[in-house]
Coordinates of C-alpha atoms and ligand atoms in Angstrom, one line a residue:
Chain A
M488 CA 0.1 0.0 0.1
N489 CA 1.8 3.1 -1.2
F490 CA 0.6 7.0 -1.4
W491 CA -0.2 6.5 -5.0
F492 CA -2.3 3.2 -4.9
A493 CA -4.5 5.6 -1.5
V494 CA -5.1 7.8 -3.8
F495 CA -6.2 6.1 -6.7
R496 CA -8.5 4.9 -4.7
Q497 CA -9.7 7.6 -3.2
A498 CA -10.3 9.3 -6.6
G499 CA -11.2 6.7 -8.5
R500 CA -14.3 6.2 -5.6
N501 CA -15.1 10.2 -5.3
L502 CA -15.8 9.7 -9.3
R503 CA -18.5 6.9 -9.0
Q504 CA -20.0 8.3 -5.6
T505 CA -20.5 12.2 -7.9
W506 CA -20.7 10.7 -11.4
T507 CA -23.4 12.6 -13.0
S508 CA -22.3 15.6 -11.3
Q509 CA -18.4 14.1 -12.8
L510 CA -20.0 13.6 -16.1
M511 CA -21.0 17.5 -16.5
T512 CA -18.3 19.0 -15.5
F513 CA -16.5 16.1 -18.0
L514 CA -18.3 17.9 -21.1
T515 CA -18.8 21.2 -20.4
V516 CA -14.5 20.6 -20.4
S517 CA -14.4 18.9 -23.5
L518 CA -17.2 21.3 -25.5
S519 CA -15.3 24.1 -24.7
V520 CA -12.1 23.1 -25.8
L521 CA -13.9 22.2 -28.5
I522 CA -15.3 26.1 -29.3
F523 CA -11.7 27.2 -27.8
A524 CA -9.5 24.7 -30.2
F525 CA -12.0 25.2 -33.6
F526 CA -12.0 29.1 -33.3
Y527 CA -8.2 28.5 -32.3
L528 CA -7.5 26.5 -36.0
I529 CA -10.1 28.4 -37.7
Y530 CA -7.6 31.4 -36.4
T531 CA -4.6 29.4 -37.0
N532 CA -5.4 28.4 -40.9
M533 CA -6.3 31.5 -41.4
I534 CA -2.6 33.0 -40.2
G535 CA -0.5 30.6 -42.2
A536 CA -3.1 31.4 -45.2
S537 CA -2.5 35.0 -45.1
D538 CA 1.6 34.2 -44.4
R539 CA 0.3 32.6 -47.8
L540 CA -0.8 35.0 -49.4
S541 CA 1.5 37.8 -48.7
D542 CA 4.1 35.9 -50.0
D543 CA 2.1 36.1 -53.1
L544 CA 1.6 39.8 -52.7
R545 CA 2.7 42.3 -54.8
L546 CA 1.2 46.2 -55.7
I547 CA 1.0 46.8 -59.5
V548 CA 0.9 50.2 -61.0
Y549 CA -0.8 50.9 -63.9
L550 CA 1.3 53.9 -66.6
E551 CA 0.5 55.3 -69.6
D552 CA 3.1 55.0 -71.1
D553 CA 6.0 52.8 -71.6
P554 CA 8.9 54.5 -69.5
G555 CA 12.3 55.2 -71.5
P556 CA 14.9 53.8 -69.2
E557 CA 15.9 57.2 -68.0
M558 CA 12.5 57.1 -66.5
Q559 CA 12.9 53.3 -65.7
E560 CA 15.6 54.8 -62.8
Q561 CA 13.8 57.7 -61.9
L562 CA 11.0 55.3 -60.4
R563 CA 13.0 52.7 -59.2
R564 CA 14.8 55.7 -57.0
K565 CA 11.4 57.3 -56.0
I566 CA 9.7 53.8 -55.1
N567 CA 13.1 53.2 -52.8
N568 CA 13.0 56.4 -51.5
F569 CA 9.4 55.0 -49.6
D570 CA 10.8 51.9 -48.5
K571 CA 12.9 49.2 -49.9
T572 CA 11.4 47.1 -51.6
E573 CA 12.2 43.0 -53.1
A574 CA 11.8 43.7 -56.5
I575 CA 10.5 46.5 -58.8
L576 CA 9.5 44.8 -62.8
F577 CA 9.4 47.3 -64.9
I578 CA 6.5 45.6 -68.1
S579 CA 6.9 46.5 -71.0
K580 CA 3.9 46.6 -73.4
A581 CA 5.2 44.4 -75.6
E582 CA 5.7 42.6 -72.7
A583 CA 2.0 42.2 -71.3
Y584 CA 1.0 41.4 -74.8
E585 CA 3.5 38.5 -74.7
R586 CA 2.5 37.1 -71.1
F587 CA -1.5 37.8 -72.0
A588 CA -0.6 35.4 -74.9
K589 CA 0.7 33.1 -72.7
Q590 CA -1.6 32.5 -70.3
L591 CA -3.8 32.1 -73.7
G592 CA -1.8 29.6 -74.5
K593 CA -3.7 27.3 -77.2
D594 CA -6.7 30.5 -77.7
S595 CA -4.3 33.4 -78.2
D596 CA -5.3 33.3 -82.3
I597 CA -7.9 35.3 -80.8
L598 CA -5.3 38.1 -80.8
T599 CA -4.4 38.1 -83.6
D600 CA -6.7 41.1 -84.6
M601 CA -5.6 43.0 -81.7
P602 CA -2.8 46.2 -81.2
K603 CA 0.5 44.4 -79.2
D604 CA 0.0 47.8 -77.7
F605 CA -4.0 47.4 -76.1
L606 CA -2.5 46.3 -73.3
P607 CA -0.4 49.3 -70.6
A608 CA 3.0 49.3 -69.8
S609 CA 3.3 48.5 -65.9
I610 CA 5.7 48.0 -62.8
E611 CA 5.6 45.4 -60.3
V612 CA 6.5 46.1 -56.9
V613 CA 7.0 43.5 -54.9
P614 CA 6.8 44.8 -51.2
L615 CA 9.5 43.9 -48.2
K616 CA 8.0 40.6 -46.2
S617 CA 8.5 43.2 -43.3
L618 CA 5.8 45.9 -44.7
R619 CA 3.1 43.4 -45.2
G620 CA 1.0 45.0 -42.2
Y621 CA -2.8 45.7 -44.4
N622 CA -2.1 49.5 -43.5
Q623 CA 1.4 49.7 -44.9
I624 CA 0.7 48.4 -47.5
K625 CA -2.7 50.7 -48.0
L626 CA 0.5 53.7 -47.1
F627 CA 2.2 52.4 -50.0
S628 CA 0.1 52.3 -52.7
E629 CA -1.1 55.6 -52.2
Y630 CA 1.9 56.8 -52.4
L631 CA 2.4 54.3 -55.5
A632 CA -0.6 56.2 -56.9
T633 CA 1.4 59.9 -56.9
L634 CA 4.4 58.3 -59.1
P635 CA 4.3 60.7 -62.3
G636 CA 2.7 58.7 -65.1
S637 CA 1.0 56.5 -62.9
E638 CA -2.8 55.6 -63.2
K639 CA -3.8 53.1 -61.0
V640 CA -2.2 51.1 -58.2
Q641 CA -4.1 47.0 -57.9
Y642 CA -3.4 44.6 -55.0
G643 CA -6.2 43.1 -54.7
Q644 CA -7.3 46.2 -52.3
E645 CA -10.3 44.1 -51.1
W646 CA -9.6 41.4 -50.9
V647 CA -7.0 41.9 -48.2
E648 CA -9.5 44.6 -46.5
R649 CA -12.0 41.7 -45.8
F650 CA -8.9 39.5 -45.2
Y651 CA -8.2 41.7 -42.5
Y652 CA -11.0 42.5 -41.4
V653 CA -12.3 38.3 -40.6
T654 CA -9.2 37.3 -39.1
R655 CA -9.3 40.8 -36.7
L656 CA -12.9 38.6 -36.1
V657 CA -11.3 35.4 -35.4
T658 CA -8.5 36.8 -33.5
I659 CA -11.1 38.5 -31.2
V660 CA -13.0 35.5 -31.2
V661 CA -10.5 32.7 -30.2
L662 CA -9.6 36.3 -27.3
L663 CA -13.5 35.3 -25.8
S664 CA -13.7 31.8 -26.5
G665 CA -10.2 31.2 -24.5
T666 CA -11.9 33.0 -21.8
L667 CA -14.5 30.7 -21.6
L668 CA -12.8 27.9 -22.2
I669 CA -10.3 29.3 -18.6
L670 CA -13.5 30.0 -16.6
T671 CA -15.8 27.0 -17.6
A672 CA -12.5 25.0 -16.8
T673 CA -12.0 26.7 -13.9
F674 CA -16.0 26.9 -12.1
M675 CA -17.5 24.1 -13.4
V676 CA -13.6 22.5 -11.9
A677 CA -13.9 23.9 -8.9
Y678 CA -17.8 23.3 -8.4
T679 CA -17.6 19.0 -8.5
I680 CA -14.6 19.2 -6.6
R681 CA -17.2 20.8 -3.7
L682 CA -20.2 18.8 -4.5
T683 CA -18.1 16.1 -3.9
I684 CA -16.0 17.1 -0.5
M685 CA -19.7 18.2 1.3
G686 CA -20.7 15.4 0.3
R687 CA -17.8 13.1 1.7
H688 CA -17.8 15.3 5.0
E689 CA -18.2 12.8 7.1
E690 CA -14.9 10.6 5.8
L691 CA -13.1 13.7 5.4
E692 CA -12.8 14.3 9.5
L693 CA -13.3 10.8 9.7
L694 CA -9.9 10.5 8.3
K695 CA -8.6 13.9 9.2
L696 CA -9.4 11.6 13.0
V697 CA -7.7 8.5 12.1
G698 CA -4.1 10.3 11.2
A699 CA -4.5 11.4 7.2
T700 CA -1.8 13.7 6.3
N701 CA -3.1 16.7 4.2
N702 CA -1.8 15.0 1.3
Y703 CA -3.8 12.1 1.9
I704 CA -6.7 13.9 1.7
R705 CA -5.9 16.7 -0.2
T706 CA -4.3 14.9 -3.5
P707 CA -7.0 12.6 -4.8
F708 CA -9.3 16.0 -5.1
L709 CA -6.2 17.7 -6.7
L710 CA -6.4 13.9 -9.6
E711 CA -9.5 14.8 -9.5
G712 CA -9.7 18.5 -11.6
T713 CA -6.8 16.8 -13.4
I714 CA -7.8 13.9 -14.9
Q715 CA -10.9 16.1 -15.7
G716 CA -8.8 18.6 -17.5
F717 CA -7.1 15.8 -19.7
M718 CA -9.7 13.6 -20.7
G719 CA -12.2 16.5 -21.2
S720 CA -8.8 18.6 -23.4
I721 CA -8.8 15.1 -25.0
I722 CA -12.4 14.6 -26.2
G723 CA -12.5 18.0 -27.1
L724 CA -9.9 17.7 -29.6
C725 CA -11.0 14.4 -30.7
A726 CA -14.6 16.1 -31.5
L727 CA -12.6 18.7 -33.4
Y728 CA -10.4 16.6 -35.4
I729 CA -13.4 14.0 -36.8
L730 CA -15.3 17.7 -37.3
F731 CA -12.1 19.0 -39.3
Q732 CA -12.0 15.7 -41.5
W733 CA -15.3 15.6 -41.9
I734 CA -15.1 19.4 -43.3
S735 CA -12.2 18.3 -45.1
R736 CA -13.5 15.6 -46.7
H737 CA -16.7 18.0 -47.9
F738 CA -15.7 20.6 -48.8
A739 CA -12.0 19.2 -51.1
G740 CA -11.1 20.3 -54.2
P741 CA -10.7 23.3 -56.2
G742 CA -12.0 26.7 -53.3
L743 CA -11.7 28.1 -49.9
L744 CA -9.8 25.9 -48.7
N745 CA -7.7 25.5 -51.6
I746 CA -6.3 29.1 -50.4
F747 CA -6.4 28.3 -47.1
N748 CA -4.6 24.9 -47.1
F749 CA -6.5 23.3 -43.7
S750 CA -4.3 21.6 -41.6
F751 CA -4.9 20.6 -38.1
F752 CA -3.0 21.9 -35.3
P753 CA 0.5 20.2 -35.0
P754 CA 2.0 18.0 -32.2
M755 CA 3.4 20.7 -30.4
V756 CA -0.4 22.7 -29.6
I757 CA -2.1 20.1 -29.1
V758 CA 0.1 19.0 -26.0
C759 CA 0.0 23.1 -25.2
I760 CA -4.0 22.6 -25.2
I761 CA -3.8 19.8 -23.1
F762 CA -1.5 20.4 -20.6
G763 CA -3.6 24.4 -20.5
S764 CA -6.6 22.6 -19.4
I765 CA -5.2 20.3 -17.3
G766 CA -3.4 23.1 -15.6
L767 CA -6.6 25.3 -15.7
C768 CA -9.0 22.1 -14.2
T769 CA -6.3 21.5 -11.6
I770 CA -6.5 25.5 -10.5
G771 CA -9.7 25.1 -10.1
S772 CA -9.5 21.8 -8.5
F773 CA -7.2 23.4 -5.9
T774 CA -9.4 26.7 -5.0
S775 CA -12.2 24.6 -3.6
I776 CA -9.0 22.5 -1.6
Q777 CA -8.4 25.7 -0.4
K778 CA -11.6 27.2 0.3
F779 CA -13.6 23.5 1.7
L780 CA -11.2 21.5 2.7
K781 CA -10.7 23.9 6.0
I782 CA -7.0 21.2 7.9
Chain T
M158 CA -8.9 27.0 12.4
S159 CA -9.0 28.9 15.5
R160 CA -7.6 27.5 18.6
P161 CA -7.5 29.3 22.4
V162 CA -3.8 30.2 22.7
P163 CA -2.5 28.1 25.2
T164 CA -1.2 29.6 28.5
Q165 CA 2.2 28.0 28.7
D166 CA 5.5 29.0 26.5
P167 CA 4.0 28.0 23.0
V168 CA 7.7 27.0 22.3
E169 CA 7.9 24.6 25.9
T170 CA 7.7 20.9 24.4
K171 CA 10.7 19.2 26.1
K172 CA 9.7 15.2 25.5
L173 CA 8.0 14.2 29.6
P174 CA 9.9 11.1 31.1
G175 CA 9.8 8.1 28.8
N176 CA 6.9 6.8 30.7
T177 CA 4.5 9.0 31.1
M178 CA 1.7 9.1 27.6
I179 CA -0.7 11.4 29.1
E180 CA 0.0 14.5 30.7
M181 CA -2.5 17.2 31.9
I182 CA -1.5 20.4 34.0
K183 CA -4.8 22.7 35.4
V184 CA -6.3 21.8 31.7
S185 CA -10.2 23.3 31.6
R186 CA -12.8 23.2 28.9
T187 CA -15.7 25.9 29.2
Y188 CA -18.4 26.2 26.5
V189 CA -20.5 29.1 25.5
P190 CA -21.8 30.3 26.6
D191 CA -21.3 29.5 30.7
I192 CA -20.8 25.5 29.9
T193 CA -18.3 24.2 32.7
A194 CA -17.8 20.4 30.8
L195 CA -14.4 20.4 32.5
S196 CA -12.4 22.8 35.4
D197 CA -9.3 21.8 36.5
I198 CA -7.9 19.1 35.6
S199 CA -4.5 17.1 36.6
F200 CA -3.6 14.0 36.1
A201 CA -0.5 11.4 34.2
V202 CA -1.2 8.4 32.7
D203 CA 2.0 6.3 32.3
T204 CA 3.2 4.1 28.9
G205 CA 1.2 1.1 29.4
E206 CA -0.8 1.5 32.0
L207 CA -5.0 0.2 31.9
F208 CA -7.2 3.8 32.7
F209 CA -10.2 4.1 33.3
L210 CA -12.1 7.2 33.4
I211 CA -15.9 6.7 35.8
G212 CA -18.4 9.0 36.4
R213 CA -21.6 10.0 36.0
S214 CA -23.8 10.9 32.6
G215 CA -22.9 14.6 31.6
A216 CA -19.3 14.7 34.7
G217 CA -16.8 15.1 31.4
K218 CA -15.7 11.8 30.2
T219 CA -16.6 12.3 26.4
T220 CA -15.1 16.3 26.7
L221 CA -11.7 15.0 28.7
L222 CA -11.5 12.2 25.9
K223 CA -11.7 14.3 23.0
L224 CA -8.9 16.6 24.6
I225 CA -6.6 14.3 24.8
C226 CA -7.0 13.3 21.1
N227 CA -7.2 16.4 20.2
M228 CA -11.0 16.6 18.1
D229 CA -11.5 20.0 20.8
T230 CA -8.8 22.1 22.1
P231 CA -9.0 23.2 26.0
S232 CA -9.6 26.5 26.8
K233 CA -6.8 27.0 28.9
G234 CA -4.4 24.8 30.4
L235 CA -1.5 22.0 29.0
I236 CA -1.8 18.7 27.3
E237 CA 1.4 16.9 26.6
V238 CA 0.5 13.4 24.4
A239 CA 3.8 10.9 24.3
G240 CA 5.7 13.9 24.7
H241 CA 3.9 16.9 22.2
N242 CA 1.7 19.5 23.2
I243 CA -0.5 18.2 21.2
N244 CA -2.0 21.4 21.2
N245 CA 0.8 23.2 19.2
L246 CA 1.0 20.4 17.0
K247 CA -0.8 21.0 13.5
G248 CA 0.0 19.2 9.7
N249 CA 1.9 15.6 9.8
K250 CA 3.0 15.6 12.7
L251 CA -0.5 16.1 14.5
A252 CA -1.4 13.7 11.4
H253 CA 1.3 11.0 12.0
L254 CA 1.5 11.1 16.4
R255 CA -3.5 10.5 15.2
Q256 CA -1.9 7.6 13.4
K257 CA -0.1 6.2 17.1
I258 CA -3.9 6.7 18.8
G259 CA -7.1 4.9 17.8
V260 CA -10.1 5.7 19.0
A261 CA -13.7 4.6 20.3
Y262 CA -15.5 7.1 19.7
Q263 CA -19.3 7.1 21.5
D264 CA -21.0 8.1 18.9
F265 CA -18.7 5.5 16.8
K266 CA -18.2 7.8 13.8
L267 CA -18.7 4.5 10.9
L268 CA -19.4 5.5 7.6
S269 CA -22.2 4.0 7.1
D270 CA -22.5 3.5 3.2
R271 CA -18.9 1.5 3.8
T272 CA -18.8 -2.4 4.1
V273 CA -17.1 -3.2 8.0
A274 CA -14.3 -4.3 6.8
E275 CA -13.6 -0.9 4.7
N276 CA -14.6 0.8 8.8
I277 CA -11.7 -1.3 9.7
A278 CA -9.0 -0.7 7.3
I279 CA -9.3 3.1 7.1
A280 CA -7.6 2.8 10.0
M281 CA -4.5 1.2 8.7
E282 CA -5.0 2.8 4.6
V283 CA -3.8 6.0 6.7
S284 CA -0.1 5.0 7.4
Y285 CA 0.3 3.0 3.8
K286 CA -0.1 -0.8 5.3
K287 CA 0.1 -3.5 3.4
A288 CA -3.1 -5.0 1.7
S289 CA -2.2 -7.8 2.2
A290 CA -1.6 -6.8 6.2
I291 CA -4.4 -5.0 5.9
R292 CA -6.7 -8.3 5.0
L293 CA -5.3 -10.2 7.8
R294 CA -5.8 -7.6 10.9
V295 CA -9.0 -7.3 9.4
R296 CA -10.1 -10.9 9.5
D297 CA -8.6 -11.1 13.1
L298 CA -10.0 -8.7 14.2
L299 CA -14.0 -10.0 13.0
D300 CA -12.6 -13.3 14.5
Q301 CA -12.3 -11.9 18.1
L302 CA -14.8 -9.6 18.1
Q303 CA -17.4 -12.2 16.6
L304 CA -17.7 -10.3 13.3
A305 CA -16.5 -13.1 11.1
D306 CA -19.8 -13.1 8.8
K307 CA -20.1 -9.3 8.8
H308 CA -17.2 -9.1 6.7
D309 CA -18.6 -7.7 4.1
T310 CA -22.3 -5.9 5.9
L311 CA -22.2 -2.0 5.8
T312 CA -21.7 -0.5 9.2
G313 CA -25.3 1.0 8.2
D314 CA -26.7 -2.2 8.7
L315 CA -25.3 -3.1 11.5
S316 CA -27.3 -3.5 15.4
R317 CA -25.3 -1.0 17.9
G318 CA -23.0 -3.3 19.7
E319 CA -22.2 -4.4 16.3
Q320 CA -21.2 -1.2 15.6
Q321 CA -20.1 -0.6 18.5
R322 CA -18.2 -3.7 18.1
V323 CA -16.6 -2.0 14.7
A324 CA -15.5 1.0 16.1
L325 CA -13.7 -0.8 18.7
A326 CA -12.2 -3.3 16.3
R327 CA -11.0 0.5 14.2
S328 CA -9.9 1.8 17.4
V329 CA -7.8 -1.0 18.0
A330 CA -6.3 -2.4 14.5
N331 CA -3.7 -0.2 13.3
S332 CA -2.2 -1.3 16.6
P333 CA -1.9 1.7 18.6
R334 CA 0.3 3.0 20.6
L335 CA -3.0 4.5 22.7
I336 CA -6.2 4.1 22.6
L337 CA -8.9 5.4 24.0
V338 CA -12.1 4.5 23.8
D339 CA -15.0 5.7 25.3
E340 CA -18.3 3.2 26.2
P341 CA -17.2 0.1 24.8
T342 CA -19.9 -2.2 26.3
G343 CA -22.7 0.0 26.6
N344 CA -24.6 -1.7 24.5
L345 CA -23.1 -5.6 24.5
D346 CA -23.8 -8.7 27.0
A347 CA -22.0 -9.5 29.2
T348 CA -20.4 -12.5 27.4
T349 CA -19.7 -9.7 24.2
T350 CA -18.4 -7.4 26.6
E351 CA -15.6 -9.9 28.0
R352 CA -14.7 -10.5 24.4
V353 CA -14.2 -6.3 23.4
M354 CA -12.1 -6.4 27.4
E355 CA -10.2 -9.6 26.1
L356 CA -9.0 -8.1 22.7
L357 CA -8.7 -4.5 24.7
N358 CA -6.5 -6.6 27.8
R359 CA -4.7 -8.6 25.2
S360 CA -3.4 -5.1 23.4
N361 CA -2.8 -3.5 26.7
K362 CA -0.3 -6.5 26.8
A363 CA 0.8 -6.2 23.7
G364 CA 2.1 -2.6 25.0
A365 CA -1.1 0.3 24.5
T366 CA -1.5 2.6 26.7
I367 CA -5.2 2.6 27.5
V368 CA -8.0 5.1 29.1
I369 CA -11.3 3.7 28.8
A370 CA -14.5 5.6 30.0
T371 CA -17.4 3.4 31.6
H372 CA -20.4 3.8 33.3
D373 CA -20.1 -0.1 33.6
A374 CA -18.7 -0.8 36.5
S375 CA -18.3 -4.9 35.4
I376 CA -15.2 -3.8 33.7
Y377 CA -13.5 -1.5 35.9
K378 CA -13.6 -3.1 39.0
D379 CA -11.8 -6.6 39.2
G380 CA -7.9 -5.8 38.9
N381 CA -5.1 -3.6 39.2
H382 CA -5.6 -0.5 37.7
R383 CA -6.2 3.4 38.2
V384 CA -10.0 4.5 38.2
M385 CA -10.5 8.1 37.6
E386 CA -13.9 9.5 38.7
L387 CA -15.5 12.7 36.8
R388 CA -18.4 14.1 39.2
N389 CA -19.5 17.8 37.8
G390 CA -15.8 17.8 35.5
K391 CA -13.9 17.7 38.2
I392 CA -11.8 14.9 39.5
H393 CA -13.5 13.6 42.6
S394 CA -11.6 10.4 43.6
L395 CA -8.3 9.1 42.1
S396 CA -7.3 5.5 42.8
R397 CA -5.9 2.0 42.7
N398 CA -8.3 -0.8 42.7
S399 CA -7.1 -2.5 45.5
R400 CA -8.6 -5.8 44.0
Ligands
ATP1893 N1 -19.9 21.1 22.1 C1 -20.7 21.2 23.1 N2 -21.4 22.3 24.1 C2 -22.1 22.7 24.9 N3 -21.5 21.8 25.5 C3 -21.0 20.6 25.3 C4 -20.0 20.2 24.4 N4 -19.7 18.8 24.3 C5 -20.5 18.5 26.2 N5 -20.8 19.6 26.4 C6 -21.2 19.6 28.0 O1 -20.3 19.1 28.7 C7 -20.6 18.2 29.6 C8 -19.5 17.1 29.9 O2 -20.5 16.5 28.6 P1 -19.7 15.3 28.3 O3 -20.2 14.2 26.6 O4 -17.6 14.9 28.7 O5 -20.1 13.7 29.0 P2 -20.1 11.9 29.8 O6 -19.0 12.3 30.9 O7 -19.6 11.6 27.8 O8 -21.8 11.9 28.8 P3 -22.1 10.6 28.9 O9 -21.3 9.8 30.4 O10 -23.9 10.6 28.7 O11 -21.4 9.3 27.8 C9 -21.9 17.8 29.9 O12 -23.0 18.9 30.1 C10 -22.1 18.4 28.4 O13 -24.2 18.7 27.6
MG1894 MG1 -19.5 10.8 26.5

C-alpha cells in the first residue's frame, strides 16, 4: 500500500460517488475545449493563409506609357525612397502582350487582330517581407499612385481588406472562447470538487481523526481536477479532429480551402492545449480545496 | 481553525520522561455561554497503563477523551501526549501522532455506506499498511469480536452493539500506542463484554496505553488499575483498584 495507490483509490471513489456531476463537468470541459480549439484552428489557418497570400503579394502600378530607361531609373529611385523593396519589375506594353498571349495558350489566336500595345505598361513592386501589414500596404499603394505617369495601383485591395477584418474578428472570437474555456473549466471543476467535498464531509472528518496527512486527503481531489482537464481536452480535441476531417472531406477540391490549405494543429499545439486544460482544471480543484477543505 | 492560545510558553515542548503517555495540567474546557464541561483537571497516565475514567452521564468523560486526541481544544491548561504539546501540533506532525492514537468514539463515527471491513481498514490505510496485512488484521479482529460473518455488511445495517465492536476494532487495528475507548460495552451482553475486554487487555499486554471511559462497573471493579472518577467536570477521586 503506497501513497499513489491510496490516492487513486480515493479519486476513484470520488468519481463513483458524484459521477453525474463529474460527467457534466467532463462534458462542459470537453465542449469548451472544442469551441476554443475550433476557433483557434480557424485562426491559425487564417494566419497561415495570410502568410501565404502575402508571399505572393505584389503591387501593380499601371502606367500611361512605356517608361524610357531614364524614366525607369527615376521611378525605381522614387519607389525605393519610400521604402526598400524586394523587387521592382518593369513590364512594357509588348511584354504584357506576350505574357497575356502565353496565358491564353492555344487560344492566343484571338489576339491576332489586336494591336500589340493594347495592354498598358506596368511596374510590379514586391514589397519587403517586413512591410506586410495591411495599413502599410495601403500607405505604400497610396504613395505609388502619386508616381509620375501612374494611372492606377492594384493589389487586390478588397480581398486584402476583407481578409484583414475577418482575421481581426477571428482573433476576438479566439480570445473570447479562450476566456470562456478558462472560466468554465475552473468554475465547473471547482464546483464539482466542492460537491464531492460536501458529499464526503463525514469521511474527510474521520480521515483527519485517524491521522490521514494533508496530502492523503487533498491529493485525490487535485488528481480529480487533473483527470477532468486531461479527459476533457482529449475528448474535445478528438471531436474537433473528427469535425476537421468531415469538413476537409466535404469541402475538398478547388475553392476556399485550397487557398487556406486547411491543416490540423501541429503536435506542439495539441500538447499545449492539453496541458493548458489540465492546468486550469487543477487550479479549479485547488481553489475549492483551499476554500472548503480546511485542515 | 482558530485555537485558544495556550497559556504555556509555546516553545516549551520538551520530552516528558519516557514513561508518561498522557499528562494534563490544569485543563479546563468551557462551552459558550457558560457550560463548564471540565475544570482544573491535572493527572498523568503512564505508558502501558490501563486507566479507567468513570462518572455519571454529563460528568465530562467524553470531553476529556476528545481533548486527549485533539478533537477538541482546551480553554485553559496544557495537554501533552507522548511528549508532544498536542495543541501546538499541526499538519503532518499531528497526523502522524494521530496514527498512533486509536479512538473508539461514543457515537462510533462509522461510515454507514461502507462495509465493516472497509471501516476497519481506514485506520490502517492512512499509514500505508500493505493491503494483504490489512486483510489479515481485519479478519483477525472480526474473529476476536465475533463479527466474522459481518465482514461485507454495510455498517449502517448493523445493530448498535455490532457497530460498537466495529468502532472498537477500528481503534485497535493499526496497533496504536494509545487507545482511547468511550463506553465500549454500553450496548453489549455479558459474554460479548468479556470478549471486548479480552481484546483490550491483549492490546494492553502488547504495550498499548489504554484509557477507557465507562459507566460499567463490571469492567473496572476487578484488576489492579487506576480509576479516576469525574463529577461535574472535576476530579472527584483517583485511586488504584486493590482487587
Ligand atoms: N459541544 C458542546 N457544547 C455544549 N456543551 C457541551 C458540548 N459537549 C459537551 N457539552 C457538555 O459538557 C458536559 C460533559 O459532556 P460529556 O459528553 O463529556 O459527558 P460524558 O461524561 O461523556 O457523559 P456520558 O456518560 O453521557 O457520555 C455535558 O454537560 C455536556 O452537555
Ligand atoms: Mg460520553
